[in-house]
Each structure stands twice: as structure tokens, then as C-alpha cells.
Coordinates of C-alpha atoms in Angstrom, one line a residue:
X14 CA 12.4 -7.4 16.4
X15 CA 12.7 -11.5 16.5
X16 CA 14.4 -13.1 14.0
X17 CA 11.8 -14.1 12.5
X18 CA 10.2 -11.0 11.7
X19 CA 14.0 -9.4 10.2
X20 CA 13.8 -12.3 8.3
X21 CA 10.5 -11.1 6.7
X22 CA 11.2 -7.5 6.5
X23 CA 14.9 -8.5 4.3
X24 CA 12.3 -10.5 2.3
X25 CA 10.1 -7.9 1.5
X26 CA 12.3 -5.4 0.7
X27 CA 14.4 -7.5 -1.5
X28 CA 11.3 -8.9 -3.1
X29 CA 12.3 -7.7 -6.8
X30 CA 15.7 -9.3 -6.6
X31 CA 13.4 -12.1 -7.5
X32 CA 10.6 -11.1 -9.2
X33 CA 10.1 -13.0 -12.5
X34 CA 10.5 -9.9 -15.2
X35 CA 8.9 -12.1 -18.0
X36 CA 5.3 -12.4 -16.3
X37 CA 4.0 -8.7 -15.8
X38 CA 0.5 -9.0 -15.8
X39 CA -2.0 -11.9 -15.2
X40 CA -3.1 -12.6 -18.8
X41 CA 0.0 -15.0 -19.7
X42 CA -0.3 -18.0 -21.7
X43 CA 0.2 -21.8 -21.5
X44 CA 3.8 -20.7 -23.7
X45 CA 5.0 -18.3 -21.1
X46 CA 5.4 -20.8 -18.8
X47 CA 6.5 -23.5 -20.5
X48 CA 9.7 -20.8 -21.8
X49 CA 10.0 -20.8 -17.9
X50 CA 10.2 -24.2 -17.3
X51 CA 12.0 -25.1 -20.5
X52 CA 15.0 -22.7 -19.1
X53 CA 15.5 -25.0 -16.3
X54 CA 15.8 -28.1 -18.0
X55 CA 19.4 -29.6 -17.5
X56 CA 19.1 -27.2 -14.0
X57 CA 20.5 -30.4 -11.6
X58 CA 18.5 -28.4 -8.9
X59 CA 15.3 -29.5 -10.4
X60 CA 13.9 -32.9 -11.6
X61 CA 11.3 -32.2 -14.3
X62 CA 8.2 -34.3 -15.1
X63 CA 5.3 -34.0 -17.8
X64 CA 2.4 -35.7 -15.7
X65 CA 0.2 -35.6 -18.3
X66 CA -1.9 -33.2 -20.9
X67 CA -5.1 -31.2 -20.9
X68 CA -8.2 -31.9 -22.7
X69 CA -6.9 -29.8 -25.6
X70 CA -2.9 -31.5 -25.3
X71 CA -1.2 -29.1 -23.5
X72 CA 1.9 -30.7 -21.8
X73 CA 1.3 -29.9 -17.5
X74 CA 4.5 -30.7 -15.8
X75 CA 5.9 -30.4 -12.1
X76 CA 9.0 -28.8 -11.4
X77 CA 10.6 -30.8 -8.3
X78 CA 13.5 -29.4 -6.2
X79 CA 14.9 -29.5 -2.8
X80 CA 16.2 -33.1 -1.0
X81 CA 14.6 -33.3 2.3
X82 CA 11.8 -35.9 3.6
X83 CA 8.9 -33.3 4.1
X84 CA 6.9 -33.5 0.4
X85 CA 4.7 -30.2 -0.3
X86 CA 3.0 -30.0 -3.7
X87 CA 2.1 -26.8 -4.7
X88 CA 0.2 -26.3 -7.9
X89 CA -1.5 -23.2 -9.4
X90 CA -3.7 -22.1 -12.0
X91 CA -6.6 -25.1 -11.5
X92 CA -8.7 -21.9 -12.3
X93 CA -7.5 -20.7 -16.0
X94 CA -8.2 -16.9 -14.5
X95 CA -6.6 -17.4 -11.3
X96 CA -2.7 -16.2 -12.0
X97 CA -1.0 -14.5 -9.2
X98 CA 0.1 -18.0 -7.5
X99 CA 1.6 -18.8 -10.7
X100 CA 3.3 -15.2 -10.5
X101 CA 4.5 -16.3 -7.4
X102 CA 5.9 -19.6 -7.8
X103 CA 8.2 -18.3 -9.9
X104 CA 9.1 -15.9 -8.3
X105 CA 10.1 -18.1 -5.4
X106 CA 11.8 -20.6 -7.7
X107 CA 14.4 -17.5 -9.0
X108 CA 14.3 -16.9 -4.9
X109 CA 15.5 -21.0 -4.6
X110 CA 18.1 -20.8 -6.8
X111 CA 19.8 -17.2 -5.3
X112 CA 23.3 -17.8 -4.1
X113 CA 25.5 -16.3 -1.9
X114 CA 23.2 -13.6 -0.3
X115 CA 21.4 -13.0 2.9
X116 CA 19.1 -15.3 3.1
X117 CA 21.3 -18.5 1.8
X118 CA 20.7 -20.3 5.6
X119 CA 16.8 -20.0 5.1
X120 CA 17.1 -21.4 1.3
X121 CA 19.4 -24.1 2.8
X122 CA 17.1 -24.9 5.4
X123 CA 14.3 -25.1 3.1
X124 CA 16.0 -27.0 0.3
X125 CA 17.4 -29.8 2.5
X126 CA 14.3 -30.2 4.8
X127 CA 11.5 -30.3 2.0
X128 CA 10.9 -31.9 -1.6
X129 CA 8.9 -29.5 -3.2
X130 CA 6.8 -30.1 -6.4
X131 CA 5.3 -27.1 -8.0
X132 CA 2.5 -27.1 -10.8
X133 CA 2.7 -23.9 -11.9
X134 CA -0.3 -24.4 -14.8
X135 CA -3.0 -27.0 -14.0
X136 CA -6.0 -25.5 -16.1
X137 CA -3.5 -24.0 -19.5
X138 CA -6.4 -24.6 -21.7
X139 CA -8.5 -22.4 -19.4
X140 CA -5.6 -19.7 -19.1
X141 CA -5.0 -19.8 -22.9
X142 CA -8.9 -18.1 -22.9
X143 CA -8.4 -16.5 -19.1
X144 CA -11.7 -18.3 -18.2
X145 CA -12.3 -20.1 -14.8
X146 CA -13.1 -23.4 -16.3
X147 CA -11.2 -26.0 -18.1
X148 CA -11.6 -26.8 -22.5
X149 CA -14.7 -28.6 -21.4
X150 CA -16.6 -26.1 -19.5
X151 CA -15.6 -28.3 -16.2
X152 CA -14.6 -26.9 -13.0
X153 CA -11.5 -29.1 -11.8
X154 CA -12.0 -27.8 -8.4
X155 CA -15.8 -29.3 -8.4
X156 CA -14.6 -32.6 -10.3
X157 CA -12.6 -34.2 -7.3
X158 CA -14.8 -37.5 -7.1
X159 CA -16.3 -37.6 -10.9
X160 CA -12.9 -37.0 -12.3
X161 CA -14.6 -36.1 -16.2
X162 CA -11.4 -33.8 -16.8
X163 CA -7.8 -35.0 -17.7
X164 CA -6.3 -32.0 -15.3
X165 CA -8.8 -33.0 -12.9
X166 CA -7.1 -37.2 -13.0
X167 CA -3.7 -35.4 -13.1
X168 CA -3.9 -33.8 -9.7
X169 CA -5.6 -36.7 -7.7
X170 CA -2.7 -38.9 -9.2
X171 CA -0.2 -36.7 -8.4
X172 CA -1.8 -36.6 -4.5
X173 CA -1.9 -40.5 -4.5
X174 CA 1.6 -41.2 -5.7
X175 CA 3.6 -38.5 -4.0
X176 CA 1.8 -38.5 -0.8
X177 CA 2.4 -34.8 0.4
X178 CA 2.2 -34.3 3.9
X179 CA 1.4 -30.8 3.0
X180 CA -0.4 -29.1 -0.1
X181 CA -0.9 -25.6 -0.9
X182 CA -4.0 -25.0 -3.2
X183 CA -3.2 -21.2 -4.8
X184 CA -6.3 -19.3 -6.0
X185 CA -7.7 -16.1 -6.6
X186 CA -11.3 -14.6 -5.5
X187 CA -13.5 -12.1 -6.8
X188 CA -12.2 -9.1 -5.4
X189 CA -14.5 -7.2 -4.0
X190 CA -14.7 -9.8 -0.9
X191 CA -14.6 -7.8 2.3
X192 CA -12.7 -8.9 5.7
X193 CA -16.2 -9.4 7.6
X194 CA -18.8 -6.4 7.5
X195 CA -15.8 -3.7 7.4
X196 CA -14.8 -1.4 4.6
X197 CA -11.2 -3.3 4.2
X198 CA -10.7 -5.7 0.9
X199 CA -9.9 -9.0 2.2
X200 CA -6.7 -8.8 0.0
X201 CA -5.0 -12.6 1.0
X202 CA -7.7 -15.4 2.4
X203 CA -6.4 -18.9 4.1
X204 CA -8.8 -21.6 4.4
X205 CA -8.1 -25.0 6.1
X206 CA -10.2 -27.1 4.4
X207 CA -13.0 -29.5 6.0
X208 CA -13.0 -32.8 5.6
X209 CA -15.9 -33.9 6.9
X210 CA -19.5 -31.8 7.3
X211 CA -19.0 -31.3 10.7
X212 CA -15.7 -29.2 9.9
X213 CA -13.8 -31.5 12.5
X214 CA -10.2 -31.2 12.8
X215 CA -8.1 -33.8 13.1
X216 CA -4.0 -34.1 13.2
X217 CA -3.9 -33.3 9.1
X218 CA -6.4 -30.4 9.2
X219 CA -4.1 -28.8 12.9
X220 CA -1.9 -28.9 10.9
X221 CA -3.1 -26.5 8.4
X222 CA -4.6 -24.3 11.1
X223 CA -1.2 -24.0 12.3
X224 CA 1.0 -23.1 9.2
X225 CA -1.6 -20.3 8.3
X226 CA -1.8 -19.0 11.5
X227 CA 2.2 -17.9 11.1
X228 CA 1.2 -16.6 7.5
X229 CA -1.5 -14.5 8.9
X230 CA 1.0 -12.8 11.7
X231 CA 3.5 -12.3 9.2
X232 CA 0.9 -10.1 6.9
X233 CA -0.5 -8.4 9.5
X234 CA 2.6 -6.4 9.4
X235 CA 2.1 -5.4 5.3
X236 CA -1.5 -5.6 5.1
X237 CA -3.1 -5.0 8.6
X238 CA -6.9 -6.1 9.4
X239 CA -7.2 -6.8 5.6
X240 CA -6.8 -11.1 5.9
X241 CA -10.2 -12.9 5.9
X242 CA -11.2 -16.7 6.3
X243 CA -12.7 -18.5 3.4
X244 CA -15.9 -20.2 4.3
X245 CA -15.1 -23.7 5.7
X246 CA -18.4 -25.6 5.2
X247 CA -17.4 -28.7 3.5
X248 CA -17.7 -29.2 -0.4
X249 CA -17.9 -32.9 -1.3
X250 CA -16.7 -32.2 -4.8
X251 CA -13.6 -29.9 -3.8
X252 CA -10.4 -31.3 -4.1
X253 CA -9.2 -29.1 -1.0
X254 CA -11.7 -31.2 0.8
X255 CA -10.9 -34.2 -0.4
X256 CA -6.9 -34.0 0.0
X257 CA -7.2 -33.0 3.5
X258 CA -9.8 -36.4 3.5
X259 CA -7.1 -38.4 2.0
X260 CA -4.1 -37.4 4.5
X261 CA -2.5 -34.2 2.6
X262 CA -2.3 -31.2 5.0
X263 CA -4.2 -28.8 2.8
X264 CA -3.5 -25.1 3.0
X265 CA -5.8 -22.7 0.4
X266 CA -4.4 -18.9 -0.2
X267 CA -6.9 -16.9 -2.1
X268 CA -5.7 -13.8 -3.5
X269 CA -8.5 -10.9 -3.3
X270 CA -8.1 -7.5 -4.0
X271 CA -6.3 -4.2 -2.8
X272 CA -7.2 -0.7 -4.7
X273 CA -4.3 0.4 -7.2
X274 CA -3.2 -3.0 -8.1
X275 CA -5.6 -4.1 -10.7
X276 CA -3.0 -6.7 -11.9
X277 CA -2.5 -8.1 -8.6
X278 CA 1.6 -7.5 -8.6
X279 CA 1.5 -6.2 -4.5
X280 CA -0.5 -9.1 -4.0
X281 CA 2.0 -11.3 -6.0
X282 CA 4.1 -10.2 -3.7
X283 CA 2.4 -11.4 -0.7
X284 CA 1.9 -14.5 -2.2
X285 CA 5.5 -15.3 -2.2
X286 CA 5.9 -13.7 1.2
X287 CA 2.9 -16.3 2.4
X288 CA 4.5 -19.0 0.9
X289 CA 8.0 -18.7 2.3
X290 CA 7.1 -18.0 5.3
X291 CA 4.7 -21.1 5.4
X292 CA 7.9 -23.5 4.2
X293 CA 10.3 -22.0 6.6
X294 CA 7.9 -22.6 9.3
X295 CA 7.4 -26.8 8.2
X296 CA 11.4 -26.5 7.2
X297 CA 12.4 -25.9 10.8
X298 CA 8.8 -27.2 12.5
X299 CA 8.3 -24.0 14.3
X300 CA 4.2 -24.0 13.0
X301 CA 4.1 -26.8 15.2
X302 CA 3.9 -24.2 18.4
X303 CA 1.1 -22.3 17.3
X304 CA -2.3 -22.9 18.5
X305 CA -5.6 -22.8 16.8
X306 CA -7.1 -19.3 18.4
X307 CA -5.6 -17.1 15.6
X308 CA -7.1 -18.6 12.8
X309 CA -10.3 -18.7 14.3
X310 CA -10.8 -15.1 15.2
X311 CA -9.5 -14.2 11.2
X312 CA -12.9 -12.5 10.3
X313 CA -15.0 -14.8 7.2
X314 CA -15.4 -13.1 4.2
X315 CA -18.1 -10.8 3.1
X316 CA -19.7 -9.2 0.2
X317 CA -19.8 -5.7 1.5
X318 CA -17.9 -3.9 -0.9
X319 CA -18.6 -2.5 -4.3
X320 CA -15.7 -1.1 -6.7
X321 CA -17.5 2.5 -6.8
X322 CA -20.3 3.5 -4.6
X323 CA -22.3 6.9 -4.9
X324 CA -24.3 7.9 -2.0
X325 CA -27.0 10.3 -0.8
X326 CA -28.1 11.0 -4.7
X327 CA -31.3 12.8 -5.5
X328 CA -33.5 11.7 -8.2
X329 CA -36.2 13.3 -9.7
X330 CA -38.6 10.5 -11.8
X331 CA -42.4 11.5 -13.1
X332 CA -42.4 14.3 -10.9
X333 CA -41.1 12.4 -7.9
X334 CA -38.4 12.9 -6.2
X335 CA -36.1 10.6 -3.8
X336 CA -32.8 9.9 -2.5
X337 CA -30.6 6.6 -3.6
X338 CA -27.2 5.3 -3.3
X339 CA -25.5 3.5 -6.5
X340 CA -23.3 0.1 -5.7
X341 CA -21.4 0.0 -9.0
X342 CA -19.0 -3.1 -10.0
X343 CA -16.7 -3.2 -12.8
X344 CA -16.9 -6.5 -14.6
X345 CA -12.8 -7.3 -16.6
X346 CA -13.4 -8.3 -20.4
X347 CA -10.9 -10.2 -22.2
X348 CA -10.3 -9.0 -25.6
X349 CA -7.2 -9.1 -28.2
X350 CA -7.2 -12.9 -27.4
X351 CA -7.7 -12.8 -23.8
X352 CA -4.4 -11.1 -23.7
X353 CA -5.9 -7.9 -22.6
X354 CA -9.2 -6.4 -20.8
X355 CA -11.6 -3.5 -20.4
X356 CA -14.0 -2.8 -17.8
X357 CA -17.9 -2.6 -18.5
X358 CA -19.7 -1.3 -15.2
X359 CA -23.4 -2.5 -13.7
X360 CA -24.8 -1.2 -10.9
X361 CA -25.3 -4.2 -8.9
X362 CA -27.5 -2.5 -5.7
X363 CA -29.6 0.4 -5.6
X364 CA -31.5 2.5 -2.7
X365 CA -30.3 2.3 1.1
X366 CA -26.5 0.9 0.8
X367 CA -25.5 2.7 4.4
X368 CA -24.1 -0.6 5.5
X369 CA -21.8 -1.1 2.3
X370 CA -18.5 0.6 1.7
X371 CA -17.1 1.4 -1.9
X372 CA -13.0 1.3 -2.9
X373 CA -14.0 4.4 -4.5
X374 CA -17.0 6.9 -3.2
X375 CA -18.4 9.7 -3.8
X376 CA -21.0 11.3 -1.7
X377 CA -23.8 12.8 -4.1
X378 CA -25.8 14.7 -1.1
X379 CA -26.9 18.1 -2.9
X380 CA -26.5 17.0 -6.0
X381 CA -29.2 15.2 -8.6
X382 CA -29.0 12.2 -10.8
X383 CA -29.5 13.1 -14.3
X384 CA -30.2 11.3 -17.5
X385 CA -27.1 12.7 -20.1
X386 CA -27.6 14.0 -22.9
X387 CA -27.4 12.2 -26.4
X388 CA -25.8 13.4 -29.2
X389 CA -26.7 11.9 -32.9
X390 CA -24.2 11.2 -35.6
X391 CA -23.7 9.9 -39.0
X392 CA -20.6 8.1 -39.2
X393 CA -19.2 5.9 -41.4
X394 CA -16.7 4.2 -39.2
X395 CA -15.8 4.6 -35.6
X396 CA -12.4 6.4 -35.8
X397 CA -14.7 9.6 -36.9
X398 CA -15.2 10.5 -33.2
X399 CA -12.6 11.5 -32.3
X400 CA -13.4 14.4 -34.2
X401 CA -14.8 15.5 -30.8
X402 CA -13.3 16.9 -27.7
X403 CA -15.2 14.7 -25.1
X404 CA -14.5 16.8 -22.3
X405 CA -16.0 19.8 -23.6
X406 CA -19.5 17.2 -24.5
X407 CA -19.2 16.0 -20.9
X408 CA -19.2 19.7 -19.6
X409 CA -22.3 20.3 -21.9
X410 CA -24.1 17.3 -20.0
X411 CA -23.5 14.8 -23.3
X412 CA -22.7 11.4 -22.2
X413 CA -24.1 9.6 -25.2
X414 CA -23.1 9.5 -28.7
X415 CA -25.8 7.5 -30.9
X416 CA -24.5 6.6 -34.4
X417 CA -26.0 4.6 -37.0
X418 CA -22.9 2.2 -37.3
X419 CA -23.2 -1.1 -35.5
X420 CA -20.5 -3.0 -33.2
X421 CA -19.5 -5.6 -35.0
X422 CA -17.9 -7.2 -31.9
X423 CA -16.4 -3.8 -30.9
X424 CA -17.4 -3.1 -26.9
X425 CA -15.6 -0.2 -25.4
X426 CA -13.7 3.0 -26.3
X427 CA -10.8 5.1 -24.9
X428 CA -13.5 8.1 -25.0
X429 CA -15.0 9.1 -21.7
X430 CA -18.7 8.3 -23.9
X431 CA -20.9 5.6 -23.6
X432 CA -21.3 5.0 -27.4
X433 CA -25.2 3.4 -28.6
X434 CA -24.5 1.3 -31.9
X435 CA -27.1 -0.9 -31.8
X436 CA -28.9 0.4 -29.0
X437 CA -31.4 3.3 -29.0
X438 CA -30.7 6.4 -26.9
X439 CA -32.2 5.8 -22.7
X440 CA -34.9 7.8 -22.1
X441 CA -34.6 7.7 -18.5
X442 CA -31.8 7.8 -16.1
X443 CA -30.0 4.2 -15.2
X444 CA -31.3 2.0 -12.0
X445 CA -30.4 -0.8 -10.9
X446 CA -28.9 -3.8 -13.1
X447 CA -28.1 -1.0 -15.8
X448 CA -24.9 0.3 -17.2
X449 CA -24.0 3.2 -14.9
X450 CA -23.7 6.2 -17.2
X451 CA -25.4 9.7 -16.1
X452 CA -24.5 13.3 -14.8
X453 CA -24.5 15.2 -11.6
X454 CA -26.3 18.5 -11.3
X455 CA -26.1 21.1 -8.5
X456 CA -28.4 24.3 -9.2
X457 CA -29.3 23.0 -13.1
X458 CA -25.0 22.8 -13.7
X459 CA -23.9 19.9 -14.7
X460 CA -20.8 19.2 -12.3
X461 CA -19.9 15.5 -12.3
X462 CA -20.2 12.7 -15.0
X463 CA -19.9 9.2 -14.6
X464 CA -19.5 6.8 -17.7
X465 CA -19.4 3.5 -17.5
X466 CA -19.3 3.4 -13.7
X467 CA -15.9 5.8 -13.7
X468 CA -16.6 9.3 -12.3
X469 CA -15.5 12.9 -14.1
X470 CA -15.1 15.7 -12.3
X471 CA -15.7 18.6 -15.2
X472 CA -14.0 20.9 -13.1
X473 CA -11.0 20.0 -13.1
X474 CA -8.5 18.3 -16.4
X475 CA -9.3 15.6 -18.5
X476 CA -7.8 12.3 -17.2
X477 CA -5.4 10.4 -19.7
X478 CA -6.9 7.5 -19.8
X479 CA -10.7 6.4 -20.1
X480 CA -12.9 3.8 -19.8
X481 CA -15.9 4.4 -21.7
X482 CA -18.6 1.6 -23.7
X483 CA -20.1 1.0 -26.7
X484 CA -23.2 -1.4 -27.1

């Protein structure tokens, strides 16, 4: 093992030596972070700066430490929705400011060979709603030449007055992406962004190339065949683009997905692993001796995964019958002030998906799609059905409970049921676009259900927690 490579392994297993406690999940607010940076006022490691204010007035400052003549800025959050960078950044800050432990020649080296300016929030109005786009319904990341939004201003002047030689661009993707046409997640993507149309690379973009082919060797060994490539055409609008354009070595990490990890705290984790290793490598100039090969065979993302796929299921419709598979997705929903989320399910494909791959599947051969049954009530208020045992209405082939009571802004349920408010009762199984609730049969015995694209098994307990819908 080089030394190198121990280096990254002490990391890794000391990673929650450094984990910031205080951030837990990815729905944090603008005030969360601000408690973090307000803790390290008076800190002489760091010099402190409010750059400026959203379009709503939320202060956006950088957090600057280390001494040395490289400049990397680093900001995060440009997307409102996009928060395990910002996990991570902290997390590597706590990481800056360890003493007296193993890796005090590596924080040395970093701290006196870089400046480092971290933005650890530039979109807070659109995390205070956990939306992509800022208070004005702008993409930042499309706004690079017209400018229209204040966070938008605040990171082009922050480019032109610093000067970075490097830049790190921290996002996260719809995670789903696959790592080419194979069944693995593309859990961490690099991109080194184009410049020009004819995705030329010049000294900056080398550059680039270089530092993430050291991050991509590094996670090989946590997360093997599961890095991808964002596409690299070239985006006019982008500011990626458009820093590497103006001189700033520009590296983008896009955090994917990877199945049991729904708040993205693993890849959190390999964010600040990424990260390091990406400033020890400009700290000591050893990216410099990498070549470009690498980075060029990491496989381009894909859309070849779905969160749940059924296959080989027969159907029987008007007397017909015929054999599909089910892509299913499972769209988050921010509720209880975009503090929190449930999942409501669509299945996105339907018919021969033999050269797609599920995170979950299930294969359906010998058993039929059904239509569940519907059970009618007359409630006054919702809390009134849990007066049922839902696994026992499951195992009679129920899936639906119609009521005459109506939503009132209320979209899911801890019941495995898909509840119909203001909706009448299906008369035909789901297809494609719809919301994926149905049974399995096998000899006229109803033997699976799936609710709201999350699959029961009736033969076995009742899971503790559900997902079910109302609409």
C-alpha cells in the first residue's frame, strides 16, 4: 500500500471524527449554516466575509482559511436542493481545524500551500424551500452571462476578484443516473468543464482532468465501477463553463445515488474524501503527473436505471392478455416546510424494459397484474382509518380506500393504502404515467401488493414503516 492510499484508508475510517453532528439530513436551512459559520467568528484560522445577499436578503458569506499562494474557491448549494457538498464542507472545515492527530502533516500541507474560500450556501432562498432554483424561479447555474440574479453577480465577482487557479463546483444529480448502460448508480460524477464547443483542452481545463483523475482512483477503492462522467458538451450559460473560459481550473463533483442512503450521508462522505484528496494532490502538486487517459475511459452517465422495476408481469385487459415490465420512480415531496419528504411513485416506462436495471426488482414471471380492490367508507376525518388493520386488507386484495372526505393539502399516509379523496376508485389496473398501486396473483391468490410503487409481500410481517398516498 503507497502512502497515499494509507492516507485515504486512515481518512475513511476516521471520517466521523469529523463529521458535522448538527447537519443530519439534507433538508437544513439558510439558519443552520449561518449557527456554523457564526461559531467560527473570532476563529483567527478563518477570515470571514459577507459577499453579499440573496434576492430575498439572506446574508451569503465565504469562510477563508489556510496561508499559502494556491486560491481554490469552493462554494455549494447554487442548487437550493443540492446539500451533500454543503454536508461536506463542513465536515472538512471540523477536519482543518483537528490538532494533534494523524493526519496533522497533510492539514499542514494543505493549510500552508492553499487559501481556501468556501461558500457553503449560494442559493439559501432556494434551500429555505429545498427547490433547485433561486427566490426568482432563476437557475444561477444557467445565469452566468445574463446575471438577472443577486447569487448569480455574487459568484462571478467573487471569480473575478480572487482569481482562483482552481474551483470546485459541488452539486447533486438526479439519482437514478447510471455509470454508462450498466446496472451500477453512478454514485459520485466529475466533469471538467468545456470551455469552448469543440470541448478543447487547454492548460486550465489539464488541469482539471488531472485533479479528478486522482479523485476517481481514490474511489475506485470505496465505490468500485460506480463513478460516471458528466456530459461535457459545452453550455454557454453555465458558470462551470464560463470559469474554466475565464482562467479558473474548474472541477464539478455531482453527487448521485447509492441504494440505502436516501439522505446521501455515505455519499457525504465521499464528498469529503474527493475533496481532500483533490487539495492534497494541488497542496503537494502530485495531480500534476497524471495523464488524461483515466478520465476519459470514466463511462458518461446514463438513464438506465429506475428506483423499482417489475419484470415479466402478465396482464389480462378486455379479454387480452400480455406480458409487461413496470419502470417505477419515486418522486421526494417536501412537506412540514420543506423540512421533511414523502415519496409519491409513477411508473415512468412500460412494456419491454430488458435493457434497464431497477435498485429494487422483482421478477413477476407467473404471476398477473391485478387491479386492487376498493374499499368505501364514510369518515369524518382521516385519523378514523386506522380503525383498520391494513395488512389483513392487503391480504384480501384491498389496496384502495375511497372516502368521501377530501385532501385538503394532505398527500400521503403511513398506511400501506392508496387513499382516493378526491378521486374516484380506478376501474382498470395502472399503465404507464400512473401511480403504481395494484396486486399480484398466482392461481386467483393474491400474493404480492405494491402501493405507491413499494412492494408487500403478504406472506410474510408487516413492515414498520410505509409509504402509502392519498389523492
Amino acid at each position: 500500500m503507497n502512502q497515499k492510499s494509507a492516507f485515504h484508508d486512515s481518512l475513511y475510517n476516521s471520517y466521523a471524527l469529523f463529521q458535522e453532528k448538527t447537519l443530519s439530513n439534507r433538508r437544513f436551512k439558510h439558519t443552520s449554516v449561518q449557527t456554523l459559520i457564526g461559531k467560527r467568528i473570532g476563529n483567527p484560522a478563518y477570515e470571514i466575509k459577507k459577499v453579499g445577499e440573496s434576492f430575498e436578503g439572506r446574508p451569503i458569506h465565504y469562510l477563508k482559511t489556510g496561508t499559502g499562494p494556491r486560491k481554490i474557491l469552493l462554494w455549494t448549494q447554487m442548487h437550493g436542493d443540492e446539500a451533500t457538498a454543503t454536508m461536506a464542507c463542513f465536515d472538512i472545515l471540523n477536519f482543518l481545524e483537528t490538532e494533534n492527530d494523524e493526519f496533522d502533516e497533510i492539514r499542514k500541507l494543505i493549510l500552508s500551500e492553499t487559501t481556501l474560500y468556501f461558500v457553503p450556501m449560494l442559493n439559501p432562498d432556494g434551500a429555505e424551500r429545498f427547490q433547485r432554483r433561486n427566490a426568482q424561479n432563476i437557475d444561477i447555474n444557467r445565469d452566468a452571462l445574463q446575471l438577472q440574479a443577486p447569487e448569480s453577480r455574487i459568484l462571478k465577482e467573487l471569480q473575478q476578484s480572487l482569481q482562483p487557479e482552481f474551483g470546485f463546483n459541488l452539486h447533486d444529480k438526479n439519482p437514478r443516473y447510471s455509470v454508462g448502460n450498466t446496472s451500477k448508480l453512478a454514485t459520485i460524477s466529475f466533469l471538467a468543464t468545456a470551455y469552448d464547443q469543440e470541448k478543447n483542452v487547454n492548460t486550465v481545463r489539464k488541469k482539471a482532468i488531472q485533479v479528478i483523475s486522482g479523485m476517481n482512483r481514490m474511489l475506485q477503492n470505496y465505490i468500485p465501477d460506480a463513478v460516471g462522467r458528466w456530459n461535457e458538451d459545452h453550455e454557454p450559460r453555465a458558470f462551470g463553463d464560463n470559469i474554466q473560459k475565464w482562467g479558473t481550473t474548474l472541477i464539478l463533483i455531482e453527487s448521485g445515488g447509492y441504494v440505502g442512503d436516501p439522505e446521501k450521508q455515505y455519499i457525504r462522505k465521499l464528498n469529503f474524501m474527493s475533496i481532500l484528496t483533490a487539495l492534497d494532490s494541488i497542496a503537494d502538486n502530485s495531480y500534476a503527473q497524471e495523464g488524461q487517459e483515466d478520465y476519459y475511459k470514466l463511462p458518461e452517465n446514463s438513464r438506465y436505471i429506475f428506483d423499482f422495476l417489475i419484470r415479466n408481469a402478465m396482464v389480462n385487459e378486455e379479454g387480452k392478455t400480455y406480458q409487461t415490465d413496470l419502470g417505477i420512480d419515486r418522486t421526494e415531496v417536501n412537506y412540514d416546510n420543506a423540512t421533511k419528504f414523502f415519496y409519491r411513485s409513477k411508473i415512468e416506462d412500460y412494456g419491454d424494459l430488458s435493457i434497464y436495471f431497477g435498485s429494487e426488482e422483482f421478477d413477476a414471471t407467473s404471476y398477473t397484474l391485478e387491479k386492487g380492490k376498493t374499499l368505501s367508507v364514510s369518515y369524518s376525518e382521516i385519523s378514523q382509518l386506522d380503525k383498520f388493520d391494513p395488512w389483513e386488507l392487503l391480504k384480501e386484495g384491498y389496496t384502495y380506500i375511497k372516502t368521501d372526505l377530501t385532501s385538503e393539502g394532505i398527500f400521503f399516509t403511513n398506511l400501506p393504502l392508496h387513499i382516493l379523496m378526491d378521486k374516484a376508485a380506478p376501474t382498470s389496473a395502472p399503465t404507464f404515467e400512473d401511480i403504481p398501486t395494484f396486486i399480484l396473483t398466482k392461481n386467483r391468490a393474491v400474493k404480492f401488493a405494491v402501493v405507491n410503487g413499494f412492494l408487500y409481500d403478504l406472506s410474510g410481517e408487516a413492515p414498520a414503516f410505509n409509504n402509502g398516498v392519498i389523492e
